[in-house]
C-alpha positions as semicolon CSV with decimal commas, in nm:
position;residue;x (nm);y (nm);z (nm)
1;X;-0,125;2,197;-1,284
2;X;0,090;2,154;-0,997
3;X;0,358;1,844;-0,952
4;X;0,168;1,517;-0,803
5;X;-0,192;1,678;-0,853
6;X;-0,374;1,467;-1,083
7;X;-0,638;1,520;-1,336
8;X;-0,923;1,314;-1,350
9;X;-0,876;1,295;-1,727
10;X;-0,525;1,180;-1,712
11;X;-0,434;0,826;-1,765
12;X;-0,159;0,762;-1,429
13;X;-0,051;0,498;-1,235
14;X;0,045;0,499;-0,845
15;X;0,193;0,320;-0,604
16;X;0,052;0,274;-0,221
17;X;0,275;0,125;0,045
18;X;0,096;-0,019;0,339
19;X;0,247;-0,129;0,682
20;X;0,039;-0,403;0,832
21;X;0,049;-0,502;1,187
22;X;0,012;-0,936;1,178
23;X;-0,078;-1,098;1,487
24;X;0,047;-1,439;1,558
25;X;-0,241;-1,608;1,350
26;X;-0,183;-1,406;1,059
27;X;-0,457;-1,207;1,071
28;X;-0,378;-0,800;0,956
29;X;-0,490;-0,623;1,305
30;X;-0,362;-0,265;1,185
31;X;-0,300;-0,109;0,870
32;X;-0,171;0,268;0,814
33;X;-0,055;0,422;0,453
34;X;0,311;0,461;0,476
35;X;0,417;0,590;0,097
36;X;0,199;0,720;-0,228
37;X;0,357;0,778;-0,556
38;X;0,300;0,870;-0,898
39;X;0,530;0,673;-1,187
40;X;0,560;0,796;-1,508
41;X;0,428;0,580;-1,810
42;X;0,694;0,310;-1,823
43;X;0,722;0,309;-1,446
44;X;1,116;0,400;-1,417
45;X;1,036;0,701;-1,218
46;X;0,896;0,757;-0,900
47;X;0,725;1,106;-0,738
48;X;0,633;1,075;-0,384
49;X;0,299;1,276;-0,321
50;X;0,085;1,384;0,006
51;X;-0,246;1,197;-0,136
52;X;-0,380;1,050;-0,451
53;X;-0,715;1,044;-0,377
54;X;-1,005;0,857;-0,603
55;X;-1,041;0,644;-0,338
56;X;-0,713;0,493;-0,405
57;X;-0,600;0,493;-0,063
58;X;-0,920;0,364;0,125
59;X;-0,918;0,044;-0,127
60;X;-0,561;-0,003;-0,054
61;X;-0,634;-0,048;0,337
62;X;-0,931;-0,249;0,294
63;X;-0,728;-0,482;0,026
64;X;-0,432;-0,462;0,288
65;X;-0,658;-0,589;0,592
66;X;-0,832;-0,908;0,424
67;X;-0,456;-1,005;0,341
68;X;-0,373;-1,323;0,562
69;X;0,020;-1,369;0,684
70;X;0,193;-1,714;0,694
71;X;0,298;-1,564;1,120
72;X;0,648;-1,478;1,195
73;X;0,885;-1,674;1,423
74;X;1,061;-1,630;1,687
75;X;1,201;-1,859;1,944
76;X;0,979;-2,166;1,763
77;X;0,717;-1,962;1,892
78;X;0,467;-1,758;1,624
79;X;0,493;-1,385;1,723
80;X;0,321;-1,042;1,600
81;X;0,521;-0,850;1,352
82;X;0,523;-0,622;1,071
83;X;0,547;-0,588;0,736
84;X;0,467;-0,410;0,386
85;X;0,272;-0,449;0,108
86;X;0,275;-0,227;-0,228
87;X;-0,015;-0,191;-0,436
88;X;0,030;-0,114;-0,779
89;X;-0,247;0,089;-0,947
90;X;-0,275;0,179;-1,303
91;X;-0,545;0,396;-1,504
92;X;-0,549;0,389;-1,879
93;X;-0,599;0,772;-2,052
């Protein structure tokens, strides 16, 4: 099997960066995938990969846009910004 391919029956656990667009309420407005990994078992190791698929990424987006922001600051006024959020996902073999 090729590196960052993974097998259905193969315990694994990933990692999904998403960049999130925050207006000045807080609310997520845009969300885009910016980083998928794979980590080994004890999660010292990191291998970037193209996809991971199982619907990993779609729940990732969704779970990213019901997020709600304390809004950032600027000038004593609340402004639109952006930021990150990594979601850790592990399945057992």
């Amino acid at each position: 099997m090729a590196p960052g391919v993974l097998n259905a029956r193969q315990g694994f656990v990933a990692e999904v960066v998403v960049e999130v667009l925050v207006d000045d309420r807080g609310r997520v407005v845009e969300a885009r995938i910016v980083e998928r990994y794979l980590l080994n078992k004890d999660g010292t190791e990191k291998e970037t990969v193209a996809e991971i698929g199982y619907g990993i990424e779609d729940a990732a987006i969704s779970a990213a846009e019901r997020h709600t922001f304390r809004p950032a600051i600027q000038d004593g006024q609340r402004v639109q910004s952006y930021s990150t959020l990594t979601f850790r996902i592990g399945v057992e073999s």
